[in-house]
């Protein structure tokens, strides 16, 4: 009977030790950030793309970023006639995991399709502002530079 009691005590101690190690490991790893960037002003496109780049660098890539674009800013992401600076920055951010969303209402109003935009865009079918609210309800921090 004593062997069983000793075995149980060793087993319980080992489980406790392993559990504490897992808790310590989780406590030292920073939580992955979730951020939604809101972009509607065409004159802020380069500024926002720069902020997103800095966000990836500042977190060591430990961030999920969604860029929601609506209004006049969406025209800056049309694949025809786009500036090399915007195209290059955007491509680099896509490689880092950027998830761009285009407002379906703006697309309809400006007669733009997903095929007209840079590769990687998804349509925010219910609209850009609805998408932003949904993201916030999912724990995304809202940023409008």
PDB file of N, CA and C in Angstrom, residues 1 9 22 24 26 44 58 60 65 67 75 77 87 91 94 103-104 114 118 132 140:
ATOM      1  N   UNK A   1       0.804  -1.187   0.000  1.00  0.00           N
ATOM      2  CA  UNK A   1       0.000   0.000   0.000  1.00  0.00           C
ATOM      3  C   UNK A   1       0.856   1.265   0.000  1.00  0.00           C
ATOM      4  N   UNK A   9       2.223  10.157  -5.071  1.00  0.00           N
ATOM      5  CA  UNK A   9       2.845  11.416  -4.652  1.00  0.00           C
ATOM      6  C   UNK A   9       3.866  11.882  -5.688  1.00  0.00           C
ATOM      7  N   UNK A  22       4.833  25.016 -17.839  1.00  0.00           N
ATOM      8  CA  UNK A  22       3.999  25.483 -18.950  1.00  0.00           C
ATOM      9  C   UNK A  22       3.453  26.877 -18.667  1.00  0.00           C
ATOM     10  N   UNK A  24       4.845  29.177 -16.715  1.00  0.00           N
ATOM     11  CA  UNK A  24       5.962  30.122 -16.819  1.00  0.00           C
ATOM     12  C   UNK A  24       6.296  30.411 -18.276  1.00  0.00           C
ATOM     13  N   UNK A  26       4.299  30.247 -20.854  1.00  0.00           N
ATOM     14  CA  UNK A  26       3.232  31.071 -21.425  1.00  0.00           C
ATOM     15  C   UNK A  26       3.332  32.508 -20.939  1.00  0.00           C
ATOM     16  N   UNK A  44      -3.095  59.718 -47.022  1.00  0.00           N
ATOM     17  CA  UNK A  44      -2.444  59.019 -45.912  1.00  0.00           C
ATOM     18  C   UNK A  44      -1.998  57.600 -46.264  1.00  0.00           C
ATOM     19  N   UNK A  58       8.353  46.511 -35.046  1.00  0.00           N
ATOM     20  CA  UNK A  58       8.359  46.779 -33.611  1.00  0.00           C
ATOM     21  C   UNK A  58       7.906  45.609 -32.761  1.00  0.00           C
ATOM     22  N   UNK A  60       8.339  42.416 -33.863  1.00  0.00           N
ATOM     23  CA  UNK A  60       9.042  41.232 -34.337  1.00  0.00           C
ATOM     24  C   UNK A  60       8.121  40.303 -35.125  1.00  0.00           C
ATOM     25  N   UNK A  65      -2.380  41.866 -38.552  1.00  0.00           N
ATOM     26  CA  UNK A  65      -2.851  43.181 -38.967  1.00  0.00           C
ATOM     27  C   UNK A  65      -3.824  43.040 -40.130  1.00  0.00           C
ATOM     28  N   UNK A  67      -5.902  45.563 -42.713  1.00  0.00           N
ATOM     29  CA  UNK A  67      -6.023  46.922 -43.229  1.00  0.00           C
ATOM     30  C   UNK A  67      -7.371  47.023 -43.924  1.00  0.00           C
ATOM     31  N   UNK A  75      -8.802  53.882 -54.311  1.00  0.00           N
ATOM     32  CA  UNK A  75      -8.277  54.110 -55.663  1.00  0.00           C
ATOM     33  C   UNK A  75      -6.753  53.998 -55.707  1.00  0.00           C
ATOM     34  N   UNK A  77      -4.990  51.765 -54.529  1.00  0.00           N
ATOM     35  CA  UNK A  77      -4.589  50.358 -54.579  1.00  0.00           C
ATOM     36  C   UNK A  77      -5.003  49.666 -55.875  1.00  0.00           C
ATOM     37  N   UNK A  87       3.103  50.080 -54.462  1.00  0.00           N
ATOM     38  CA  UNK A  87       3.088  48.671 -54.862  1.00  0.00           C
ATOM     39  C   UNK A  87       4.155  47.871 -54.124  1.00  0.00           C
ATOM     40  N   UNK A  91       3.417  44.979 -51.299  1.00  0.00           N
ATOM     41  CA  UNK A  91       3.890  43.608 -51.520  1.00  0.00           C
ATOM     42  C   UNK A  91       4.715  43.122 -50.324  1.00  0.00           C
ATOM     43  N   UNK A  94       2.388  42.339 -47.473  1.00  0.00           N
ATOM     44  CA  UNK A  94       1.650  41.094 -47.729  1.00  0.00           C
ATOM     45  C   UNK A  94       2.514  39.887 -47.353  1.00  0.00           C
ATOM     46  N   UNK A 103     -13.663  47.828 -48.933  1.00  0.00           N
ATOM     47  CA  UNK A 103     -15.085  48.052 -48.678  1.00  0.00           C
ATOM     48  C   UNK A 103     -15.891  47.759 -49.945  1.00  0.00           C
ATOM     49  N   UNK A 104     -16.842  46.862 -49.831  1.00  0.00           N
ATOM     50  CA  UNK A 104     -17.679  46.500 -50.981  1.00  0.00           C
ATOM     51  C   UNK A 104     -18.538  47.676 -51.435  1.00  0.00           C
ATOM     52  N   UNK A 114     -12.481  43.394 -57.321  1.00  0.00           N
ATOM     53  CA  UNK A 114     -11.266  42.860 -56.689  1.00  0.00           C
ATOM     54  C   UNK A 114     -10.163  42.657 -57.721  1.00  0.00           C
ATOM     55  N   UNK A 118      -4.785  45.498 -56.200  1.00  0.00           N
ATOM     56  CA  UNK A 118      -3.581  44.696 -56.014  1.00  0.00           C
ATOM     57  C   UNK A 118      -3.959  43.321 -55.483  1.00  0.00           C
ATOM     58  N   UNK A 132     -14.772  46.861 -39.656  1.00  0.00           N
ATOM     59  CA  UNK A 132     -13.991  47.403 -38.536  1.00  0.00           C
ATOM     60  C   UNK A 132     -14.662  47.106 -37.200  1.00  0.00           C
ATOM     61  N   UNK A 140      -9.634  43.002 -31.850  1.00  0.00           N
ATOM     62  CA  UNK A 140      -8.642  43.780 -32.576  1.00  0.00           C
ATOM     63  C   UNK A 140      -8.604  45.212 -32.035  1.00  0.00           C
TER      64      UNK A 140
END
